[in-house]
Coordinates of C-alpha atoms and ligand atoms in Angstrom, one line a residue:
X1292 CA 62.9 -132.1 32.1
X1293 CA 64.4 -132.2 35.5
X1294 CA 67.6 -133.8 36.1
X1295 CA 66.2 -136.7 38.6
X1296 CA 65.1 -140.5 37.2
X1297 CA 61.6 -140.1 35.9
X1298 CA 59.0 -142.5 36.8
X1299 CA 58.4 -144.9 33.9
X1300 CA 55.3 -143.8 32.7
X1301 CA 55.6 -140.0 32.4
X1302 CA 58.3 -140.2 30.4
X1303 CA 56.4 -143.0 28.0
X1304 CA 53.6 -140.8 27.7
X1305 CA 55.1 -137.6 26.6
X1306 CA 56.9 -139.4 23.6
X1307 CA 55.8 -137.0 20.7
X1308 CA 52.8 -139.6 18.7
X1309 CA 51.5 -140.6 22.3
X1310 CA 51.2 -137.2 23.6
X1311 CA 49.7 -136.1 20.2
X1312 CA 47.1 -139.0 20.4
X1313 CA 46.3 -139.1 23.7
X1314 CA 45.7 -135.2 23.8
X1315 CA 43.7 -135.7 20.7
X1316 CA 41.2 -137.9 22.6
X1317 CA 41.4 -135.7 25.8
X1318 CA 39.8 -132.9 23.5
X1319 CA 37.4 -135.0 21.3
X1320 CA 36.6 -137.9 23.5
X1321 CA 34.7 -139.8 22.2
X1322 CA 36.6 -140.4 19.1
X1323 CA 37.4 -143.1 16.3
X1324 CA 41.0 -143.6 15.3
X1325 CA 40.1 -142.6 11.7
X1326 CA 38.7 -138.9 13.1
X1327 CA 42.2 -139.1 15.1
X1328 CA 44.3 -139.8 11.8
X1329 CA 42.3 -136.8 10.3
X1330 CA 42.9 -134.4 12.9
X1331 CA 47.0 -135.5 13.9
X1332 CA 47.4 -135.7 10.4
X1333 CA 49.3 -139.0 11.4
X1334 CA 49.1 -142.2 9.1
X1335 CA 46.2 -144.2 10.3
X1336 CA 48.7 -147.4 10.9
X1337 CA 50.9 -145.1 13.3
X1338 CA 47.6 -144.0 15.1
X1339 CA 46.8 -148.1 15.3
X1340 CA 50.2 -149.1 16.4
X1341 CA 50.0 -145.9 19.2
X1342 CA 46.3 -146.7 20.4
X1343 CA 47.4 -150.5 20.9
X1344 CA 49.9 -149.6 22.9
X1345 CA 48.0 -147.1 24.7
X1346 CA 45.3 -149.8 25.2
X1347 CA 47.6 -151.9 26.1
X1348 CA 48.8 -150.0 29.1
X1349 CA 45.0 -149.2 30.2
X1350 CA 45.3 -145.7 29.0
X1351 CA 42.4 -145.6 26.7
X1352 CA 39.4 -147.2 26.8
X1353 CA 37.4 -148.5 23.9
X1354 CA 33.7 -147.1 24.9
X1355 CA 30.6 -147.1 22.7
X1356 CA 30.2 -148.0 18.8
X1357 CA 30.0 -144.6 17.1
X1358 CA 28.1 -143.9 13.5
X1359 CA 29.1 -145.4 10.5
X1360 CA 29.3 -143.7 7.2
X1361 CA 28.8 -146.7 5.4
X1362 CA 31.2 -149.3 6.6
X1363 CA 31.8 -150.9 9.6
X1364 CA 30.4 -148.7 13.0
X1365 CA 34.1 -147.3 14.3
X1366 CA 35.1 -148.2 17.8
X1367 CA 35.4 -145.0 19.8
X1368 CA 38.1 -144.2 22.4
X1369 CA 38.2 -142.2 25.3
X1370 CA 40.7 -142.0 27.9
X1371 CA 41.1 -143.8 31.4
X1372 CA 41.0 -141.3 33.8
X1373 CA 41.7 -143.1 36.5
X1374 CA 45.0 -144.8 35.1
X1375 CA 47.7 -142.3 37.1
X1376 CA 46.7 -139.3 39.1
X1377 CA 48.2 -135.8 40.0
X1378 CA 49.1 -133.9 43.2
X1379 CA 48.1 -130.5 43.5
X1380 CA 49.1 -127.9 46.0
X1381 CA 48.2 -124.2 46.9
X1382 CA 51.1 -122.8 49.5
X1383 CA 48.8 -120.1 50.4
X1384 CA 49.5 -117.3 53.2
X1385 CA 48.5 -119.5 56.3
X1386 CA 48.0 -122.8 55.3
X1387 CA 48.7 -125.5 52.4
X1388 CA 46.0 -127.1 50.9
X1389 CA 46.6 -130.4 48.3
X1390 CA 44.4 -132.5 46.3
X1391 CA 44.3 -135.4 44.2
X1392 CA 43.4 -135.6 41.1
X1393 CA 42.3 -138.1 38.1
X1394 CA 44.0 -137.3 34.3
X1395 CA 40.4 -135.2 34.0
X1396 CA 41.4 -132.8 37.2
X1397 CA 38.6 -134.4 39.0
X1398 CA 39.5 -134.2 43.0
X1399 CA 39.6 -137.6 44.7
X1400 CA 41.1 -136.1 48.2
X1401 CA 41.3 -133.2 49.7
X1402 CA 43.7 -132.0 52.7
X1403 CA 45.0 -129.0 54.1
X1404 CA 47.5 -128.0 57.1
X1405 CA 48.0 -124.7 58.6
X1406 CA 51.9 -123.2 58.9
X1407 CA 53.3 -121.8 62.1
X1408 CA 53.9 -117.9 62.1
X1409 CA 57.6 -118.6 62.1
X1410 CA 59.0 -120.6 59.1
X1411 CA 62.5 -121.6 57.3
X1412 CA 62.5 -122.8 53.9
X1413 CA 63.4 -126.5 55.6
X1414 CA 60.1 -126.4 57.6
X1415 CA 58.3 -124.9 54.6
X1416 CA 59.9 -127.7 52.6
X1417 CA 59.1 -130.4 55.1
X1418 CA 55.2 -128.9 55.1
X1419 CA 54.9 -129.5 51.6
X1420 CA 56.2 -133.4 52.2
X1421 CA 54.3 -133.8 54.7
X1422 CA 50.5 -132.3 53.1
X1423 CA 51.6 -134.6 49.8
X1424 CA 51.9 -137.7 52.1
X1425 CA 48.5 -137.5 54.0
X1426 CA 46.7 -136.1 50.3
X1427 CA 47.6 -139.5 48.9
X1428 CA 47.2 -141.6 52.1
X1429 CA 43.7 -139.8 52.0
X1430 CA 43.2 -140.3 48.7
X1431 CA 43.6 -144.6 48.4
X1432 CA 45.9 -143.9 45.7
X1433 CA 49.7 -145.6 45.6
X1434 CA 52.1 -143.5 45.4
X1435 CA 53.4 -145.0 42.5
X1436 CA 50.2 -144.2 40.9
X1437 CA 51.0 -140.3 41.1
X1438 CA 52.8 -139.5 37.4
X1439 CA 53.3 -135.5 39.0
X1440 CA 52.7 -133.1 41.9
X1441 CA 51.7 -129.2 40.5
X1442 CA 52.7 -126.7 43.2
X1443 CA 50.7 -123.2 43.3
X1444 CA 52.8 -120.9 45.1
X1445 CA 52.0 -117.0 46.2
X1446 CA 54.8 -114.6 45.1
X1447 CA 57.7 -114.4 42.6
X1448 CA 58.5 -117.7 41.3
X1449 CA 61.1 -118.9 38.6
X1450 CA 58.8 -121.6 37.4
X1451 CA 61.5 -122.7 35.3
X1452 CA 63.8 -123.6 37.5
X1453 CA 61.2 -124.1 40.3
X1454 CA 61.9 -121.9 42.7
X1455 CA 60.3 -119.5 44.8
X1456 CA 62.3 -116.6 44.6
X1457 CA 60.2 -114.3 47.2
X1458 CA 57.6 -115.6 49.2
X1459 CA 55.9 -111.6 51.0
X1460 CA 53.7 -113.9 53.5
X1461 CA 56.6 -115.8 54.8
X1462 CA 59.0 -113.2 54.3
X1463 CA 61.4 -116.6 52.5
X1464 CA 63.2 -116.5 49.4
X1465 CA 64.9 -119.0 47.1
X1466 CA 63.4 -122.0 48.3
X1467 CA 64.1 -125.2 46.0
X1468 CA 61.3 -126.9 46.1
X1469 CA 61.3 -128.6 42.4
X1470 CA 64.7 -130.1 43.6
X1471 CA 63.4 -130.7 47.1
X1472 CA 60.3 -132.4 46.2
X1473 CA 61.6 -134.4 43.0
X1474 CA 64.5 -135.5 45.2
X1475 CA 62.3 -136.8 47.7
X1476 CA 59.6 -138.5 45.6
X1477 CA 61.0 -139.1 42.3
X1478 CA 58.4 -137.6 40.4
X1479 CA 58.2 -134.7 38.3
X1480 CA 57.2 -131.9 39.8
X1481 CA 56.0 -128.4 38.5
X1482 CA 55.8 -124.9 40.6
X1483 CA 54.2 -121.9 39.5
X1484 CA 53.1 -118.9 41.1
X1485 CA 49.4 -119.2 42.6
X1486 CA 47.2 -117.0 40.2
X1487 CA 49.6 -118.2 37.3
X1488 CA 47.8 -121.7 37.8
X1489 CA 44.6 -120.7 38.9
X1490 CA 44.6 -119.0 35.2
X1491 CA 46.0 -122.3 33.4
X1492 CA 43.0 -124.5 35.7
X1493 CA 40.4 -121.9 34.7
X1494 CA 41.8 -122.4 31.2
X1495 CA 41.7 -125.6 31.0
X1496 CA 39.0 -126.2 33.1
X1497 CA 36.8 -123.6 34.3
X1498 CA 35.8 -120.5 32.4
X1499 CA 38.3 -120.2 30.4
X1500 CA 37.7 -123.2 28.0
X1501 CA 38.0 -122.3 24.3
X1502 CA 38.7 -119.0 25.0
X1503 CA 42.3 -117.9 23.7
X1504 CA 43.1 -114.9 25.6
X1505 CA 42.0 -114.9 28.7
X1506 CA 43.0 -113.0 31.7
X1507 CA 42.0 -114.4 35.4
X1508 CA 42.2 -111.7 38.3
X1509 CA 42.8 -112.8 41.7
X1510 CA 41.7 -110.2 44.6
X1511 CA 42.3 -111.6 47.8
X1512 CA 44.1 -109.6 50.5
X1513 CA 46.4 -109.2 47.7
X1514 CA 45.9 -108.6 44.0
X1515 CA 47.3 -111.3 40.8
X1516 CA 46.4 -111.9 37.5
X1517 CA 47.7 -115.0 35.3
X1518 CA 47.5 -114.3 31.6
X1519 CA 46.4 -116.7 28.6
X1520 CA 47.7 -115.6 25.4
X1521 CA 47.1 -117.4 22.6
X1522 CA 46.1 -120.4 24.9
X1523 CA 49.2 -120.2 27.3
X1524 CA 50.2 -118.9 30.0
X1525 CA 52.2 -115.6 29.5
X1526 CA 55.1 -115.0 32.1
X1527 CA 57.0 -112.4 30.0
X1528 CA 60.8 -112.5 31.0
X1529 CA 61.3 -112.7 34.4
X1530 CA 58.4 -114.2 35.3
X1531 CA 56.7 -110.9 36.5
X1532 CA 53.6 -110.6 33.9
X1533 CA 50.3 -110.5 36.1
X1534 CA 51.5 -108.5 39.6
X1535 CA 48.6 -106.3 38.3
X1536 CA 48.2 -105.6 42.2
X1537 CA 51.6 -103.6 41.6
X1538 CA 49.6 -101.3 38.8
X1539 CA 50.5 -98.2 39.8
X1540 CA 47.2 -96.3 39.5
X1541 CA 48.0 -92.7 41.8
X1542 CA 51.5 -91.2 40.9
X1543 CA 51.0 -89.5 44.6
X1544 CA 49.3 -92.9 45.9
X1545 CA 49.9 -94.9 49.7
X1546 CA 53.2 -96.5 49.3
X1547 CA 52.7 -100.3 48.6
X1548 CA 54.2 -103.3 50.5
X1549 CA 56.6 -103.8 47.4
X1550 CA 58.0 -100.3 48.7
X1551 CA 56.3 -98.3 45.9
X1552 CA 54.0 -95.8 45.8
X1553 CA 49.6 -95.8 44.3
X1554 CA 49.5 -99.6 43.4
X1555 CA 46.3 -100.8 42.9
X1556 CA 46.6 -103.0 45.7
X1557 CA 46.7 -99.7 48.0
X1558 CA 43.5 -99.0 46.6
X1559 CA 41.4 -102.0 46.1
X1560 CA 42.2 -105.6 47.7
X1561 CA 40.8 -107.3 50.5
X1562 CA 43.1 -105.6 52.9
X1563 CA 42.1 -102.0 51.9
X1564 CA 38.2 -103.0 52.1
X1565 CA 39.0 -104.1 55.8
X1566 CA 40.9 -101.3 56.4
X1567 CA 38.3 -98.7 55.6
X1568 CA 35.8 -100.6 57.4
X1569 CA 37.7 -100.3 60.1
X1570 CA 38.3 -96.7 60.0
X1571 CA 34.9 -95.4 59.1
X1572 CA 32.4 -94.2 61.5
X1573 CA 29.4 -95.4 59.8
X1574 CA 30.6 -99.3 60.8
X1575 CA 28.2 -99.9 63.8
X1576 CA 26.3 -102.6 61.8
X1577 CA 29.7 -104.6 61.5
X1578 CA 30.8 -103.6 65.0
X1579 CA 27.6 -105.1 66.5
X1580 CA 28.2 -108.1 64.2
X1581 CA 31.7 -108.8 65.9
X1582 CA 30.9 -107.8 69.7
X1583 CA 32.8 -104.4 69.0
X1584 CA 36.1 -106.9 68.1
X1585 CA 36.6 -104.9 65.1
X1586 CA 40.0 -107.2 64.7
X1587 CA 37.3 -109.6 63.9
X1588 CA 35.9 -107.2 61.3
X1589 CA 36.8 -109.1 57.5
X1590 CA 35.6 -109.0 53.8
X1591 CA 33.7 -112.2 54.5
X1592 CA 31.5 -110.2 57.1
X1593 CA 31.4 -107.2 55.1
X1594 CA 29.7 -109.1 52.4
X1595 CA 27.1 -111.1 54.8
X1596 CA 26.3 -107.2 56.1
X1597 CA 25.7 -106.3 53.1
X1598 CA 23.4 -109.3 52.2
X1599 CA 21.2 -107.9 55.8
X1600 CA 21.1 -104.5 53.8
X1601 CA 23.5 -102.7 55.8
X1602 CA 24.1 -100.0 53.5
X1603 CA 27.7 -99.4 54.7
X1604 CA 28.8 -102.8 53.7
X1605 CA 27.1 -102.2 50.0
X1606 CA 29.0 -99.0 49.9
X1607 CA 32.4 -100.4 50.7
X1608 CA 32.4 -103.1 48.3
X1609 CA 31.4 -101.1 45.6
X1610 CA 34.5 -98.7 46.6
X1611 CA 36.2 -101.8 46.1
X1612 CA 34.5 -102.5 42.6
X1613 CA 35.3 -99.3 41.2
X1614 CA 39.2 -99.5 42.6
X1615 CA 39.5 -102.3 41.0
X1616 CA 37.0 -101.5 37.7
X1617 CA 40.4 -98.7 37.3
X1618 CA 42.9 -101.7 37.0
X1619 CA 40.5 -104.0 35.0
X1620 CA 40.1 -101.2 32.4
X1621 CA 43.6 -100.8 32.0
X1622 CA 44.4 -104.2 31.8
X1623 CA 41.6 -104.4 29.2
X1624 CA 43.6 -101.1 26.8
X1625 CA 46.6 -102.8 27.2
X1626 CA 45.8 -106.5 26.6
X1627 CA 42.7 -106.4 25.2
X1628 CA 41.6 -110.0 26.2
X1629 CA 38.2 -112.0 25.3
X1630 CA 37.2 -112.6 29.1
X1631 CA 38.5 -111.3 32.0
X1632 CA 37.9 -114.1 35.1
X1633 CA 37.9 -112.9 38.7
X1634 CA 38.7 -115.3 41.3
X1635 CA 39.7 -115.0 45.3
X1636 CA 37.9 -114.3 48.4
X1637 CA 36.4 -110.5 47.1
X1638 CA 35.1 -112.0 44.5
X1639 CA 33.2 -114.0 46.5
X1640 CA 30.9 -110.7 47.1
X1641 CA 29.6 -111.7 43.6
X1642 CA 27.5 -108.8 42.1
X1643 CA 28.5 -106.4 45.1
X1644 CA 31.8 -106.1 44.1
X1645 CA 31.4 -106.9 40.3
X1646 CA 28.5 -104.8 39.2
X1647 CA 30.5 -101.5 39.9
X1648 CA 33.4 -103.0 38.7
X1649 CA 31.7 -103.4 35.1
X1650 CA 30.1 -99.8 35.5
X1651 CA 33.6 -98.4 35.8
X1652 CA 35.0 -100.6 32.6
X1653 CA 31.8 -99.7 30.8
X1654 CA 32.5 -96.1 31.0
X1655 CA 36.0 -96.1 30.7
X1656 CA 37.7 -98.6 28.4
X1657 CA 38.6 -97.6 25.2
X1658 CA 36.0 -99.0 22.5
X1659 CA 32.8 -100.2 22.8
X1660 CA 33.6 -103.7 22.1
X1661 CA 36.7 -103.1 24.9
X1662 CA 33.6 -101.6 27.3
X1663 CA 31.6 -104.8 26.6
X1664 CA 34.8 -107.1 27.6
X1665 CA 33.1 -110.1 29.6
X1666 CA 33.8 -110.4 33.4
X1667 CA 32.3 -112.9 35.4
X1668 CA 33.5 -115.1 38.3
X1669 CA 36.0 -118.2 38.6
X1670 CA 34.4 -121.6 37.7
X1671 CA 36.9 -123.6 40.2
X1672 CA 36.3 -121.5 43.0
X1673 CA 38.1 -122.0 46.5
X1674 CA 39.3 -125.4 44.2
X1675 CA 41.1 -123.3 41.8
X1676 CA 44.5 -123.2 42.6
X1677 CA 44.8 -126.9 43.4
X1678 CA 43.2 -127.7 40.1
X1679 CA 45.1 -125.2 38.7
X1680 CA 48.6 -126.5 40.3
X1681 CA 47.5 -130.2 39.1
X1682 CA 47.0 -128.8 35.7
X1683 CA 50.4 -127.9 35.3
X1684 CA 51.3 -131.5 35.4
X1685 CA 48.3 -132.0 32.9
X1686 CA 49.8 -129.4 30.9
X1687 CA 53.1 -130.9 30.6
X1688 CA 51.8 -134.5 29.9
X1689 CA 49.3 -133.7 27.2
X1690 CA 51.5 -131.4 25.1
X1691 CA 53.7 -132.8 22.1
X1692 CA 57.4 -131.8 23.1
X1693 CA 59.7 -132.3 19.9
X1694 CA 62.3 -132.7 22.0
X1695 CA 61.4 -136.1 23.6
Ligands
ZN2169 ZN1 53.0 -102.5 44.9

């Protein structure tokens, strides 16, 4: 917990019985307080004190009358979503993008701003502010509504601590936002890199519900991954676990803009699909598309060329597949996870891009169940990482800590 004065009612919710119950009727909503005493193994007097205090404070709802096995019908609960809500923010490459959500990570605003080319961590800092203030201005909400504000941040981030230790887009590092933010606001706040959350919303969320080991890919111009493990997120020691763009696949590869050499993001990526478009001589189709501005040349054109049947186009995403089909079979020998998600604007190529991707896993993983490893797209879509960053605060609030 962070060192600032917690609003009132985070603090009341994560008290060990309440978080237990409430996340207990988050999972089996709608559900008696008998079927709660069953499954929290907790007296079924403590679950009646808990639930009239949670009732009390317009946290759960009694809904319908559910089946009776004899005696009385039970009185089912379910929780009031609308009783506090979450900020979520994505500090992407060019702009920030926020959201409000209900306690079911259902958006109720949207907002984004773009940055300026030249930033400090005080602009940066003052960004974020300012994004969080219009979000919930947008949103109808009061401020004293919002029990926690997520943060989805690209590059290395000491979630812990809440910093962004290296941000490659703005070329920034060490910025405090935890501190900054929850000095400002007063509320807890949570930061975590950008494809680390985008995994814990499709986890909780999107297509990675029920499933225990999960592993969502991000290929944008860059390349992440965030990993489930046993149903959370895996950050290994430094917080480094998923930079599967910094893969090395070619011993005597490009060198990388982390200063090594045969990454898979010198190999597959958004950047590297635009870059061989660019370079090829069979691009007329795209060249035509753009007025011969090939700076205007981008994956999002190379996929609608290839939807016309510009044969070029189909060829360069499925370069991109199989590129990325090498790091996807290696990640599947290594971690061997149920479902592999992929997320991020080359994704958004669908079956161009994931079709050859499978081909390449299919041939190459280890086993036949490993070759059969499901991989489909992200649920949350361009949402993801804001539902993901408002997850984290979900996160927080519906687990049991001892310790509180
Ligand atoms: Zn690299």
């Amino acid at each position: 917990m962070s060192k600032v004065q917690m609003t009132g009612s985070f603090q009341w919710m994560k008290t060990l019985n309440k978080s237990t119950i409430l996340n207990t009727i988050r999972l089996h909503s709608p559900i008696s307080r008998a079927d709660i005493a069953k499954k929290t193994k907790l007296t079924p007097p403590t679950v009646t004190n808990i639930v009239a205090e949670l009732l009390e404070a317009n946290l759960v709802r009694e809904s319908k009358v559910g089946t009776s096995q004899g005696g009385r019908k039970p009185i089912l609960l379910t929780i009031n979503d609308r009783h506090s809500f979450i900020v979520g923010i994505d500090v992407g490459g060019h702009l920030i993008r926020a959201v409000v959500t209900d306690l079911n990570a259902k958006i109720q605003a949207k907002c984004e701003i773009e940055l300026p080319h030249e930033l400090t961590n005080s602009l940066l800092l003052e960004k974020i502010k300012v994004v969080i203030h219009d979000v919930v201005k947008k949103s109808s909400v009061s401020m004293d509504k919002v029990i926690g504000i997520g943060i989805g941040m690209h590059g290395i981030v000491d979630y812990l601590k809440g910093v962004a230790v290296f941000a490659p887009n703005f070329q920034l590092s060490d910025i405090p936002i935890k501190e900054e933010i929850e000095g400002h606001y007063h509320i807890p706040t949570f930061v975590e890199n950008d494809v680390r959350a985008l995994a814990l919303g499709e986890s909780w969320y999107g297509n990675g519900q029920g499933i225990e080991n999960v592993i969502c890919i991000n290929v944008g111009i860059g390349i992440g991954a965030g990993i489930i493990l046993n149903n959370e997120l895996f950050h290994g020691q430094n917080g480094i676990a998923g930079e599967f763009g910094h893969v090395i696949v070619d011993m005597n590869g490009k060198q990388c803009s982390c200063g090594s050499f045969g990454c898979l993001q010198t190999i597959a990526g958004g950047a590297v699909l635009r870059e061989r478009a660019l370079q090829s001589e069979q691009n007329q189709y795209l060249l035509q598309k753009v007025h011969n501005n090939a700076e205007d040349i981008n994956g999002a054109l190379i996929f609608e060329c290839a939807q016309e049947g510009d044969e070029f186009s189909v060829q360069l995403l499925a370069e991109t597949g199989r590129a990325l089909g090498i790091g996807v079979t290696n990640l599947i020998n290594l971690m061997n996870p149920t479902r592999i998600i992929v997320g991020g604007g080359v994704a958004k190529a669908g079956e161009y891009v994931l079709g050859p991707l499978r081909d390449v896993v299919r041939q190459r993983a280890l086993t036949t169940q490993a070759r059969e490893t499901e991989i489909i797209e992200s649920k949350l879509g361009d949402d993801g990482t804001v539902i993901g960053a408002a997850t984290l605060v979900l996160k927080d609030l519906f687990s049991p800590q001892i310790s509180s």
